[in-house]
Amino acid sequence: MLISRLRCPNRVVVRFFTGAARARKFTVPDDYKETHLNISAIPLSTCLKIWKRSLKPQRLNQLQHELVELMYPSNSEENKDVHREYKQVKIDKEGNHINEVSFSVVHDPSLSTKHVVFVHGYGASLGCFARNFQVINLLKNDKTHNYKVHFLDNLTFGLSSNPKLNNPFINKWWIAQAPKLKLHDSQIPTDPKKLYNKYYKLIDGYEIDVNEFKKYQSHYWPILKDLEHYHTSALDNWRAASGIDKIDYLVGHSYGGYWSASYSVRYPDNLKNLILLSPVGVERHAQAVTNDSVDSVPESIKVVKLKPSVDPTSFKFLTRIPILNSKHNFSWYYWLPFMPRFLKWLGPWGVSQYYKMWLSKLLKINKLIKKKGGASALFKSSNDLVYGTPKEVMLIVEYLYNSISRGSRSDVYIKNLLTPSTVSKWPLYDKFHDFFKNQPKNKFPIHLLYGQFDFMNAEAGEKLAHLINSKSDKETASFYKISEGGHNLYIDNPFETNQVIYEIVTGKNDK
């Protein structure tokens, strides 16, 4: 795959994938037919069957095995040199565990093994990476190392344990809201065409209640620190229990990207490279607990009036606040944290609504295949033939439905981490800023990947790369855009995503 590089200030490398891949050995079978389905809903009778099956105790475990077998058939001649493993790794003395599916290839027992670890985002499980299992097919081509690719169920999700976090303020149904900002906006109604980067409105000004903001900071700092310990220590305990000295490549998406990044600055000696796929929570903003705008305000001043910015590295950035309505905010705090627990109680109707949400997302890969020149231009192995087929799409959605409807403590925990604008109260920008300030010599390569149509703030990711490189004497951070991808870029365009990860892991992205 051809790569063009654009050198930016502060040595950020922005990589756009502009051409077709190199010549491939794989030939698409003559009987292969492209999928042209456009399913938006499934019959109620089918929903009833799916719902009934979901009531079986071991259904998710069964679906996990079915999904792995579909995406990476064990009886395929092509896959016989790849060993797969299903296991649950104990991570503490209480018996909590991390569920894992791994694929490994051994070229030579005398070679060292590179460990690539995938951590998924919120509302998912390891099976959301089903279209990325094929990364091992690409890595088989590199004979300089042995490889083991680990796909994990993040703590509280899927078949991993769902332990309670030891903090009395986070295990309640009531979630403390982010401090309200009084907005001054003379441009109402909002003209969508005038929004910056599609989601951000620059209004006239806003006000912060100083006392309310300081109470908010004191309430959330302990919670956020406990959440960080909860997730990062679980990952590190998994690493140690798995006998891995250092994670060679830690790959995290969205919510999993946030905790993977947090892990990297908390345990920098235990990993070598970080790959973030559209991570949530990079940007600074007005409701961040790290916002020091009110720190030096005299006690006599109760309200501070400020001029906003659309710069995602500024504490005056209002994110989506100016365009969000009260209905969204109410749903964020009082419905969304509990919806997954009620999903199964909604019966077949709940199944139908969940499928409506996912079908179009998974089926659009067929439009991508057609746009990029068809299967013969994109497919690299027989494993790719299943992409976008009805069987693949239906199985992935059923797997995800059974995963999310189990309920997770993170349904509530994530609302303590994020604001209704889907930004973190403790921005990754500040975590990395503090890390490189306090440990200037302790650096590792960081790769940030976003989709072409990503709703996450890609500008914040690019500016984070600038920040990291400005603190380094060599290029440490790289920024990538995946064509035709959205927030779920690894699902939308697995061909490009897998290729980028392969080139990062094998070092071919630097050549």
mmCIF file of C-alpha atoms in Angstrom, residues 269-429:
data_model
loop_
_atom_site.group_PDB
_atom_site.id
_atom_site.type_symbol
_atom_site.label_atom_id
_atom_site.label_comp_id
_atom_site.label_asym_id
_atom_site.label_seq_id
_atom_site.Cartn_x
_atom_site.Cartn_y
_atom_site.Cartn_z
ATOM 1 C CA ASP A 269 8.501 0.514 31.632
ATOM 2 C CA ASN A 270 6.013 -2.231 30.772
ATOM 3 C CA LEU A 271 5.324 -1.426 27.125
ATOM 4 C CA LYS A 272 7.304 -0.452 24.048
ATOM 5 C CA ASN A 273 4.766 1.083 21.646
ATOM 6 C CA LEU A 274 1.276 2.561 21.856
ATOM 7 C CA ILE A 275 -1.308 2.539 19.048
ATOM 8 C CA LEU A 276 -4.507 4.511 19.660
ATOM 9 C CA LEU A 277 -7.555 4.030 17.429
ATOM 10 C CA SER A 278 -9.810 7.087 17.723
ATOM 11 C CA PRO A 279 -9.263 7.401 21.490
ATOM 12 C CA VAL A 280 -11.891 9.171 23.551
ATOM 13 C CA GLY A 281 -10.883 11.960 25.904
ATOM 14 C CA VAL A 282 -7.815 13.531 24.309
ATOM 15 C CA GLU A 283 -8.945 17.167 24.269
ATOM 16 C CA ARG A 284 -8.793 19.772 27.005
ATOM 17 C CA HIS A 285 -12.025 21.647 27.707
ATOM 18 C CA ALA A 286 -13.815 23.974 30.100
ATOM 19 C CA GLN A 287 -15.190 21.164 32.309
ATOM 20 C CA ALA A 288 -11.893 19.293 32.733
ATOM 21 C CA VAL A 289 -10.845 18.806 36.359
ATOM 22 C CA THR A 290 -7.373 19.891 35.242
ATOM 23 C CA ASN A 291 -8.756 23.298 34.218
ATOM 24 C CA ASP A 292 -6.801 25.804 36.307
ATOM 25 C CA SER A 293 -8.738 28.874 35.128
ATOM 26 C CA VAL A 294 -10.345 29.406 38.530
ATOM 27 C CA ASP A 295 -7.370 28.467 40.724
ATOM 28 C CA SER A 296 -6.134 32.007 41.217
ATOM 29 C CA VAL A 297 -9.540 33.668 41.408
ATOM 30 C CA PRO A 298 -10.020 35.614 44.713
ATOM 31 C CA GLU A 299 -12.668 34.227 47.069
ATOM 32 C CA SER A 300 -14.659 37.438 46.707
ATOM 33 C CA ILE A 301 -15.353 36.642 43.043
ATOM 34 C CA LYS A 302 -18.161 34.123 42.633
ATOM 35 C CA VAL A 303 -18.495 33.999 38.850
ATOM 36 C CA VAL A 304 -15.840 34.194 36.130
ATOM 37 C CA LYS A 305 -16.729 35.411 32.641
ATOM 38 C CA LEU A 306 -14.617 33.958 29.836
ATOM 39 C CA LYS A 307 -14.232 34.076 26.066
ATOM 40 C CA PRO A 308 -14.405 30.595 24.492
ATOM 41 C CA SER A 309 -12.037 28.986 22.003
ATOM 42 C CA VAL A 310 -12.323 26.172 19.466
ATOM 43 C CA ASP A 311 -8.747 25.079 20.147
ATOM 44 C CA PRO A 312 -8.945 21.545 21.661
ATOM 45 C CA THR A 313 -5.802 22.194 23.710
ATOM 46 C CA SER A 314 -7.408 25.157 25.499
ATOM 47 C CA PHE A 315 -9.362 25.004 28.764
ATOM 48 C CA LYS A 316 -11.726 27.515 27.134
ATOM 49 C CA PHE A 317 -12.816 24.928 24.585
ATOM 50 C CA LEU A 318 -16.551 24.260 25.085
ATOM 51 C CA THR A 319 -16.625 21.087 22.965
ATOM 52 C CA ARG A 320 -20.224 20.248 21.955
ATOM 53 C CA ILE A 321 -21.877 22.055 24.876
ATOM 54 C CA PRO A 322 -23.337 24.905 22.738
ATOM 55 C CA ILE A 323 -25.186 22.465 20.453
ATOM 56 C CA LEU A 324 -26.409 19.907 23.021
ATOM 57 C CA ASN A 325 -29.959 20.082 24.334
ATOM 58 C CA SER A 326 -31.424 19.271 27.747
ATOM 59 C CA LYS A 327 -32.927 16.009 26.438
ATOM 60 C CA HIS A 328 -29.452 14.715 25.576
ATOM 61 C CA ASN A 329 -28.070 15.686 28.973
ATOM 62 C CA PHE A 330 -30.978 14.031 30.799
ATOM 63 C CA SER A 331 -30.532 10.827 28.800
ATOM 64 C CA TRP A 332 -26.774 10.858 29.498
ATOM 65 C CA TYR A 333 -27.206 10.819 33.270
ATOM 66 C CA TYR A 334 -30.541 9.073 33.831
ATOM 67 C CA TRP A 335 -31.103 6.610 30.966
ATOM 68 C CA LEU A 336 -27.903 5.582 29.159
ATOM 69 C CA PRO A 337 -26.089 4.294 32.303
ATOM 70 C CA PHE A 338 -28.888 1.803 32.907
ATOM 71 C CA MET A 339 -30.173 1.041 29.397
ATOM 72 C CA PRO A 340 -27.938 -2.031 28.769
ATOM 73 C CA ARG A 341 -29.281 -3.701 31.920
ATOM 74 C CA PHE A 342 -32.844 -3.294 30.635
ATOM 75 C CA LEU A 343 -32.087 -4.303 27.055
ATOM 76 C CA LYS A 344 -32.772 -7.996 27.553
ATOM 77 C CA TRP A 345 -36.003 -7.175 29.402
ATOM 78 C CA LEU A 346 -37.229 -5.426 26.248
ATOM 79 C CA GLY A 347 -37.448 -8.837 24.591
ATOM 80 C CA PRO A 348 -37.571 -9.199 20.785
ATOM 81 C CA TRP A 349 -38.298 -5.475 20.383
ATOM 82 C CA GLY A 350 -35.016 -4.657 22.130
ATOM 83 C CA VAL A 351 -33.224 -7.066 19.786
ATOM 84 C CA SER A 352 -34.753 -5.351 16.741
ATOM 85 C CA GLN A 353 -33.686 -1.898 17.940
ATOM 86 C CA TYR A 354 -30.149 -3.068 18.636
ATOM 87 C CA TYR A 355 -29.872 -4.674 15.202
ATOM 88 C CA LYS A 356 -31.138 -1.498 13.528
ATOM 89 C CA MET A 357 -28.272 0.387 15.154
ATOM 90 C CA TRP A 358 -25.563 -2.038 13.974
ATOM 91 C CA LEU A 359 -26.673 -3.467 10.625
ATOM 92 C CA SER A 360 -25.919 -0.405 8.511
ATOM 93 C CA LYS A 361 -22.555 0.099 10.248
ATOM 94 C CA LEU A 362 -21.397 -3.412 9.428
ATOM 95 C CA LEU A 363 -22.881 -3.637 5.941
ATOM 96 C CA LYS A 364 -21.263 -0.463 4.638
ATOM 97 C CA ILE A 365 -18.006 -2.376 4.182
ATOM 98 C CA ASN A 366 -19.553 -3.672 0.954
ATOM 99 C CA LYS A 367 -19.736 -0.123 -0.429
ATOM 100 C CA LEU A 368 -16.099 0.336 0.567
ATOM 101 C CA ILE A 369 -15.074 -2.858 -1.235
ATOM 102 C CA LYS A 370 -16.824 -1.689 -4.395
ATOM 103 C CA LYS A 371 -15.371 1.828 -4.154
ATOM 104 C CA LYS A 372 -11.816 0.545 -3.648
ATOM 105 C CA GLY A 373 -11.874 -1.672 -6.728
ATOM 106 C CA GLY A 374 -13.655 -4.798 -5.537
ATOM 107 C CA ALA A 375 -12.575 -7.928 -3.705
ATOM 108 C CA SER A 376 -9.724 -8.641 -6.115
ATOM 109 C CA ALA A 377 -8.140 -5.289 -5.220
ATOM 110 C CA LEU A 378 -8.514 -5.612 -1.442
ATOM 111 C CA PHE A 379 -8.663 -9.221 -0.283
ATOM 112 C CA LYS A 380 -5.357 -10.743 0.790
ATOM 113 C CA SER A 381 -6.486 -14.159 2.013
ATOM 114 C CA SER A 382 -9.414 -16.547 1.987
ATOM 115 C CA ASN A 383 -10.304 -15.265 5.460
ATOM 116 C CA ASP A 384 -11.360 -11.951 3.897
ATOM 117 C CA LEU A 385 -14.100 -13.607 1.833
ATOM 118 C CA VAL A 386 -16.508 -13.466 4.776
ATOM 119 C CA TYR A 387 -16.364 -9.675 5.148
ATOM 120 C CA GLY A 388 -19.778 -8.043 4.785
ATOM 121 C CA THR A 389 -21.683 -11.273 4.179
ATOM 122 C CA PRO A 390 -25.076 -11.718 5.871
ATOM 123 C CA LYS A 391 -23.690 -14.532 8.025
ATOM 124 C CA GLU A 392 -20.787 -12.400 9.254
ATOM 125 C CA VAL A 393 -22.886 -9.309 9.932
ATOM 126 C CA MET A 394 -25.667 -11.166 11.743
ATOM 127 C CA LEU A 395 -23.214 -13.129 13.895
ATOM 128 C CA ILE A 396 -21.235 -10.043 14.941
ATOM 129 C CA VAL A 397 -24.416 -8.203 15.963
ATOM 130 C CA GLU A 398 -25.762 -11.181 17.905
ATOM 131 C CA TYR A 399 -22.417 -11.496 19.668
ATOM 132 C CA LEU A 400 -22.415 -7.786 20.591
ATOM 133 C CA TYR A 401 -26.058 -7.906 21.716
ATOM 134 C CA ASN A 402 -25.313 -10.794 24.066
ATOM 135 C CA SER A 403 -22.255 -8.969 25.350
ATOM 136 C CA ILE A 404 -23.830 -5.600 26.118
ATOM 137 C CA SER A 405 -27.088 -6.997 27.510
ATOM 138 C CA ARG A 406 -25.163 -8.733 30.302
ATOM 139 C CA GLY A 407 -24.670 -5.321 31.894
ATOM 140 C CA SER A 408 -21.367 -3.840 32.976
ATOM 141 C CA ARG A 409 -20.316 -1.663 35.892
ATOM 142 C CA SER A 410 -18.690 0.495 33.238
ATOM 143 C CA ASP A 411 -22.174 1.529 32.094
ATOM 144 C CA VAL A 412 -22.099 3.805 35.144
ATOM 145 C CA TYR A 413 -18.332 4.229 35.443
ATOM 146 C CA ILE A 414 -17.983 5.709 31.956
ATOM 147 C CA LYS A 415 -20.471 8.449 32.817
ATOM 148 C CA ASN A 416 -18.238 9.375 35.740
ATOM 149 C CA LEU A 417 -15.260 9.621 33.401
ATOM 150 C CA LEU A 418 -16.913 11.485 30.522
ATOM 151 C CA THR A 419 -19.179 14.518 30.282
ATOM 152 C CA PRO A 420 -22.314 14.588 28.066
ATOM 153 C CA SER A 421 -20.076 16.077 25.352
ATOM 154 C CA THR A 422 -18.201 12.723 25.220
ATOM 155 C CA VAL A 423 -14.970 14.228 26.531
ATOM 156 C CA SER A 424 -12.954 13.064 29.528
ATOM 157 C CA LYS A 425 -12.970 14.981 32.774
ATOM 158 C CA TRP A 426 -9.243 14.109 32.936
ATOM 159 C CA PRO A 427 -7.932 14.735 29.408
ATOM 160 C CA LEU A 428 -5.251 12.555 27.881
ATOM 161 C CA TYR A 429 -3.604 15.741 26.654
#
